Short mmCIF file of C-alpha atoms in Angstrom, two decimals:
data_model
loop_
_atom_site.label_atom_id
_atom_site.label_comp_id
_atom_site.label_asym_id
_atom_site.label_seq_id
_atom_site.Cartn_x
_atom_site.Cartn_y
_atom_site.Cartn_z
CA UNK A 799 3.13 -7.08 24.92
CA UNK A 800 6.31 -8.38 23.33
CA UNK A 801 6.42 -9.25 19.64
CA UNK A 802 6.97 -13.02 19.64
CA UNK A 803 8.01 -13.07 15.98
CA UNK A 804 10.80 -10.53 16.58
CA UNK A 805 11.89 -12.28 19.78
CA UNK A 806 12.45 -15.53 17.88
CA UNK A 807 14.43 -13.84 15.08
CA UNK A 808 16.68 -12.02 17.56
CA UNK A 809 17.22 -15.23 19.53
CA UNK A 810 18.28 -17.06 16.34
CA UNK A 811 20.67 -14.21 15.41
CA UNK A 812 22.07 -13.48 18.87
CA UNK A 813 25.46 -15.16 18.28
CA UNK A 814 26.32 -12.74 15.48
CA UNK A 815 25.20 -9.56 17.26
CA UNK A 816 27.58 -6.99 18.75
CA UNK A 817 27.12 -5.60 22.27
CA UNK A 818 25.51 -2.47 20.84
CA UNK A 819 23.15 -4.56 18.70
CA UNK A 820 22.20 -6.67 21.74
CA UNK A 821 21.42 -3.42 23.55
CA UNK A 822 19.29 -2.35 20.58
CA UNK A 823 17.48 -5.69 20.49
CA UNK A 824 16.61 -5.38 24.18
CA UNK A 825 15.20 -1.91 23.53
CA UNK A 826 13.08 -3.21 20.62
CA UNK A 827 11.78 -6.18 22.60
CA UNK A 828 10.87 -3.83 25.45
CA UNK A 829 8.36 -2.06 23.22
CA UNK A 830 4.78 -3.30 22.88
CA UNK A 831 3.74 -4.88 19.58
CA UNK A 832 1.69 -1.97 18.20
CA UNK A 833 4.02 0.60 19.78
CA UNK A 834 7.00 -0.94 17.97
CA UNK A 835 5.27 -0.86 14.58
CA UNK A 836 4.31 2.79 15.04
CA UNK A 837 7.91 3.91 15.72
CA UNK A 838 9.93 5.58 12.97
CA UNK A 839 13.64 4.88 12.66
CA UNK A 840 14.35 8.37 13.99
CA UNK A 841 12.10 7.71 17.02
CA UNK A 842 14.05 4.54 17.76
CA UNK A 843 17.41 6.26 17.36
CA UNK A 844 16.44 9.08 19.72
CA UNK A 845 14.95 6.82 22.40
CA UNK A 846 17.69 4.15 22.32
CA UNK A 847 20.57 6.60 21.81
CA UNK A 848 21.72 4.42 18.91
CA UNK A 849 22.32 5.85 15.44
CA UNK A 850 19.85 5.36 12.58
CA UNK A 851 22.55 3.71 10.47
CA UNK A 852 23.19 1.14 13.23
CA UNK A 853 19.47 0.39 13.46
CA UNK A 854 19.21 0.04 9.68
CA UNK A 855 22.24 -2.29 9.55
CA UNK A 856 20.83 -4.28 12.47
CA UNK A 857 17.50 -5.04 10.77
CA UNK A 858 19.38 -6.13 7.64
CA UNK A 859 21.70 -8.29 9.72
CA UNK A 860 18.80 -10.20 11.24
CA UNK A 861 17.32 -10.96 7.83
CA UNK A 862 15.20 -8.04 6.60
CA UNK A 863 15.78 -6.21 3.30
CA UNK A 864 15.43 -2.81 4.96
CA UNK A 865 13.51 -0.83 7.59
CA UNK A 866 10.25 -0.84 5.61
CA UNK A 867 10.43 -4.61 5.22
CA UNK A 868 11.19 -4.87 8.95
CA UNK A 869 8.00 -3.00 9.85
CA UNK A 870 5.99 -4.86 7.23
CA UNK A 871 7.00 -8.27 8.59
CA UNK A 872 6.36 -7.16 12.18
CA UNK A 873 2.82 -6.07 11.29
CA UNK A 874 2.26 -9.35 9.48
CA UNK A 875 3.35 -11.43 12.46
CA UNK A 876 2.18 -9.29 15.36
CA UNK A 877 1.01 -11.34 18.35
CA UNK A 878 -1.08 -10.25 21.32
CA UNK A 879 -1.89 -11.73 24.72
CA UNK A 880 -5.43 -13.06 24.88
CA UNK A 881 -6.31 -10.54 27.58
CA UNK A 882 -5.28 -7.56 25.47
CA UNK A 883 -7.77 -5.01 24.25
CA UNK A 884 -6.24 -5.59 20.83
CA UNK A 885 -7.26 -9.25 20.83
CA UNK A 886 -10.01 -8.39 18.34
CA UNK A 887 -7.45 -9.15 15.61
CA UNK A 888 -8.60 -12.56 14.40
CA UNK A 889 -7.42 -14.29 11.24
CA UNK A 890 -9.70 -16.14 8.86
CA UNK A 891 -7.85 -19.35 9.71
CA UNK A 892 -10.02 -19.43 12.84
CA UNK A 893 -13.19 -19.89 10.74
CA UNK A 894 -14.58 -23.40 11.06
CA UNK A 895 -17.54 -25.37 9.72
CA UNK A 896 -19.09 -25.18 13.19
CA UNK A 897 -19.27 -21.35 13.10
CA UNK A 898 -22.67 -19.68 12.89
CA UNK A 899 -23.19 -17.34 9.95
CA UNK A 900 -22.85 -14.28 12.20
CA UNK A 901 -19.63 -15.72 13.68
CA UNK A 902 -18.17 -15.91 10.16
CA UNK A 903 -19.37 -12.37 9.43
CA UNK A 904 -17.70 -11.03 12.59
CA UNK A 905 -14.42 -12.80 11.83
CA UNK A 906 -14.29 -11.54 8.25
CA UNK A 907 -14.98 -7.98 9.42
CA UNK A 908 -12.31 -8.31 12.12
CA UNK A 909 -9.84 -9.58 9.54
CA UNK A 910 -10.51 -6.58 7.30
CA UNK A 911 -10.16 -4.19 10.24
CA UNK A 912 -6.76 -5.70 10.98
CA UNK A 913 -5.76 -5.18 7.34
CA UNK A 914 -6.76 -1.51 7.55
CA UNK A 915 -4.62 -1.13 10.69
CA UNK A 916 -1.63 -2.53 8.79
CA UNK A 917 -2.27 -0.16 5.88
CA UNK A 918 -2.19 2.81 8.25
CA UNK A 919 1.26 1.75 9.51
CA UNK A 920 2.73 1.91 6.00
CA UNK A 921 1.20 5.11 4.70
CA UNK A 922 3.48 8.08 5.29
CA UNK A 923 3.22 11.83 4.80
CA UNK A 924 6.29 12.09 2.55
CA UNK A 925 5.08 9.52 0.00
CA UNK A 926 1.58 11.00 -0.15
CA UNK A 927 3.02 14.50 -0.50
CA UNK A 928 5.32 13.48 -3.37
CA UNK A 929 2.49 11.73 -5.18
CA UNK A 930 0.30 14.80 -4.84
CA UNK A 931 3.06 17.04 -6.23
CA UNK A 932 3.34 14.83 -9.30
CA UNK A 933 -0.43 14.90 -9.78
CA UNK A 934 -0.45 18.69 -9.42
CA UNK A 935 1.93 18.97 -12.39
CA UNK A 936 0.29 16.28 -14.52
CA UNK A 937 -1.26 16.73 -17.94
CA UNK A 938 -3.05 13.41 -17.61
CA UNK A 939 -3.56 10.53 -15.18
CA UNK A 940 -3.22 7.00 -16.56
CA UNK A 941 -4.17 3.72 -14.90
CA UNK A 942 -2.67 0.31 -15.69
CA UNK A 943 -3.33 -3.17 -14.33
CA UNK A 944 -3.81 -6.76 -15.46
CA UNK A 945 -6.38 -9.31 -14.33
CA UNK A 946 -7.80 -8.46 -10.92
CA UNK A 947 -5.58 -5.38 -10.76
CA UNK A 948 -7.26 -4.13 -13.93
CA UNK A 949 -10.53 -3.95 -11.99
CA UNK A 950 -8.85 -1.74 -9.38
CA UNK A 951 -7.29 0.41 -12.14
CA UNK A 952 -10.75 0.89 -13.66
CA UNK A 953 -12.20 1.94 -10.31
CA UNK A 954 -9.41 4.51 -9.95
CA UNK A 955 -10.03 5.75 -13.49
CA UNK A 956 -13.77 6.29 -13.00
CA UNK A 957 -13.14 8.13 -9.72
CA UNK A 958 -10.50 10.48 -11.11
CA UNK A 959 -12.68 11.22 -14.15
CA UNK A 960 -14.61 13.44 -11.71
CA UNK A 961 -11.52 15.64 -11.27
CA UNK A 962 -10.14 18.32 -13.60
CA UNK A 963 -7.60 15.88 -15.09
CA UNK A 964 -7.73 14.05 -18.40
CA UNK A 965 -7.75 10.35 -17.51
CA UNK A 966 -6.96 7.19 -19.46
CA UNK A 967 -7.67 3.49 -18.90
CA UNK A 968 -7.83 0.46 -21.19
CA UNK A 969 -8.47 -3.16 -20.26
CA UNK A 970 -6.65 -4.57 -23.31
CA UNK A 971 -2.90 -5.10 -22.83
CA UNK A 972 -2.00 -4.36 -26.46
CA UNK A 973 -3.84 -1.03 -26.38
CA UNK A 974 -2.07 -0.24 -23.10
CA UNK A 975 1.24 -0.77 -24.88
CA UNK A 976 0.18 1.51 -27.73
CA UNK A 977 -0.80 4.27 -25.30
CA UNK A 978 2.63 4.12 -23.65
CA UNK A 979 4.13 5.52 -26.87
CA UNK A 980 2.01 8.68 -26.58
CA UNK A 981 2.80 9.47 -22.95
CA UNK A 982 5.65 11.66 -21.71
CA UNK A 983 7.17 13.41 -18.69
CA UNK A 984 4.01 15.50 -18.18
CA UNK A 985 1.91 12.37 -17.58
CA UNK A 986 1.42 10.47 -14.32
CA UNK A 987 0.87 6.71 -14.50
CA UNK A 988 -0.52 4.47 -11.77
CA UNK A 989 0.52 0.81 -11.96
CA UNK A 990 -1.39 -1.78 -9.94
CA UNK A 991 0.06 -5.24 -9.28
CA UNK A 992 -0.35 -7.08 -5.99
CA UNK A 993 2.53 -9.44 -6.72
CA UNK A 994 4.67 -6.67 -8.20
CA UNK A 995 5.89 -9.30 -10.65
CA UNK A 996 3.19 -9.34 -13.37
CA UNK A 997 5.18 -9.56 -16.60
CA UNK A 998 2.86 -7.29 -18.58
CA UNK A 999 2.85 -4.59 -15.90
CA UNK A 1000 6.66 -4.70 -15.62
CA UNK A 1001 6.92 -4.30 -19.40
CA UNK A 1002 4.59 -1.30 -19.33
CA UNK A 1003 6.54 0.25 -16.44
CA UNK A 1004 9.80 -0.07 -18.39
CA UNK A 1005 8.28 1.58 -21.47
CA UNK A 1006 6.77 4.40 -19.44
CA UNK A 1007 10.06 5.01 -17.64
CA UNK A 1008 11.82 5.38 -21.00
CA UNK A 1009 9.16 7.92 -21.97
CA UNK A 1010 9.95 9.91 -18.79
CA UNK A 1011 6.53 9.50 -17.17
CA UNK A 1012 6.04 9.84 -13.43
CA UNK A 1013 5.32 6.32 -12.17
CA UNK A 1014 3.37 5.42 -9.04
CA UNK A 1015 2.98 1.77 -8.05
CA UNK A 1016 0.51 0.29 -5.60
CA UNK A 1017 1.63 -3.23 -4.80
CA UNK A 1018 1.88 -5.86 -2.11
CA UNK A 1019 5.52 -6.71 -2.79
CA UNK A 1020 8.10 -4.35 -1.20
CA UNK A 1021 11.00 -6.12 -2.95
CA UNK A 1022 9.65 -6.19 -6.51
CA UNK A 1023 11.19 -4.85 -9.70
CA UNK A 1024 8.04 -2.75 -10.11
CA UNK A 1025 8.95 -0.67 -7.06
CA UNK A 1026 12.47 -0.13 -8.39
CA UNK A 1027 11.05 1.19 -11.67
CA UNK A 1028 8.62 3.61 -10.04
CA UNK A 1029 9.13 7.08 -8.56
CA UNK A 1030 6.79 6.43 -5.64
CA UNK A 1031 5.16 3.30 -4.20
CA UNK A 1032 2.50 2.44 -1.66
CA UNK A 1033 2.75 -1.02 -0.11
CA UNK A 1034 -0.49 -2.92 0.46
CA UNK A 1035 0.05 -5.67 3.02
CA UNK A 1036 -2.47 -8.53 3.34
CA UNK A 1037 -2.21 -11.78 5.26
CA UNK A 1038 -4.66 -14.04 3.45
CA UNK A 1039 -5.97 -17.31 4.78
CA UNK A 1040 -8.20 -20.24 3.90
CA UNK A 1041 -11.25 -19.46 1.73
CA UNK A 1042 -9.88 -16.00 0.87
CA UNK A 1043 -7.52 -15.25 -1.99
CA UNK A 1044 -5.24 -12.22 -1.98
CA UNK A 1045 -7.61 -10.34 -4.29
CA UNK A 1046 -10.33 -10.12 -1.63
CA UNK A 1047 -8.84 -8.10 1.22
CA UNK A 1048 -6.15 -6.46 -0.91
CA UNK A 1049 -8.79 -5.08 -3.27
CA UNK A 1050 -10.53 -3.35 -0.36
CA UNK A 1051 -7.20 -1.76 0.63
CA UNK A 1052 -6.39 -0.70 -2.94
CA UNK A 1053 -9.78 0.97 -3.29
CA UNK A 1054 -9.22 2.73 0.04
CA UNK A 1055 -5.86 4.10 -1.14
CA UNK A 1056 -7.52 5.39 -4.30
CA UNK A 1057 -10.24 7.03 -2.18
CA UNK A 1058 -7.54 8.74 -0.10
CA UNK A 1059 -5.70 10.07 -3.16
CA UNK A 1060 -8.94 11.11 -4.86
CA UNK A 1061 -10.08 13.01 -1.76
CA UNK A 1062 -6.69 14.76 -1.49
CA UNK A 1063 -6.87 15.80 -5.15
CA UNK A 1064 -10.42 17.14 -4.81
CA UNK A 1065 -9.51 19.21 -1.75
CA UNK A 1066 -6.29 20.62 -3.23
CA UNK A 1067 -8.13 21.93 -6.31
CA UNK A 1068 -11.57 22.25 -4.79
CA UNK A 1069 -12.97 25.05 -6.96
CA UNK A 1070 -11.86 23.62 -10.31
CA UNK A 1071 -12.71 20.03 -9.40
CA UNK A 1072 -16.10 21.04 -8.04
CA UNK A 1073 -16.88 22.69 -11.38
CA UNK A 1074 -15.97 19.50 -13.25
CA UNK A 1075 -18.04 17.41 -10.85
CA UNK A 1076 -20.99 19.76 -11.26
CA UNK A 1077 -20.86 19.43 -15.07
CA UNK A 1078 -20.72 15.62 -14.84
CA UNK A 1079 -23.69 15.52 -12.46
CA UNK A 1080 -25.67 17.78 -14.76
CA UNK A 1081 -25.00 15.52 -17.76
CA UNK A 1082 -26.09 12.48 -15.74
CA UNK A 1083 -29.22 14.32 -14.65
CA UNK A 1084 -30.06 15.28 -18.23
CA UNK A 1085 -29.64 11.68 -19.40
CA UNK A 1086 -31.90 10.36 -16.63
CA UNK A 1087 -34.58 12.88 -17.53
#
């Protein structure tokens, strides 16, 4: 099924496209919605016989900031025929006062499943590998966030406390600033901000960058200053609707990303991490008894 969102953008831009770009647009529109999102830029170049640089320039020409933004916006606006097997993707805007409780439950679950599908599109092997390399060489893992993002940072902190690494987290912004002074190039810092524009988080990122720390951002804004300050970033896309703020679905996705990274860390250093986990469980057991 054709991506209606992309079709409209190409139609609006057609007058400024070259013959080669028109050929490229026809190739892109010939792909199914999910198939298009799953393609890498190298896949597209090989299949269309058009260079990667031409494809990159094309997506910028039709209004996207880059290839990642192109895929992000396509996932956000993907449309399916009603007869498609993928028609389970339902937005919360379809919830009405007439819905039964189980109807609402099904729609919310479907919405979250769609969000997980989008997350899968934007996770890539290279980013995960680079993050893991930084963690491998870290003296400590540090978690920063404000407001709702602070809750996610705390969840990450309590998970990674079960690993071999020394971990730090503070809810108070002033104490976070003070800790920045003590961190250096041997420390890895996770910064959580869905908007990517939280003033306090940007300030912390700048201080940590000066200190030479390895910075990893998890954010919903692919064009934010936070991403520019960080070494690696994972984009969390959510398409919120009535009765649901961004913090609801995005928090589920953030926690899932943390689970992925935590599991990777535990497996990479299984023996040492298992020993740490065993000691923690024993302490908890002793306290309960």
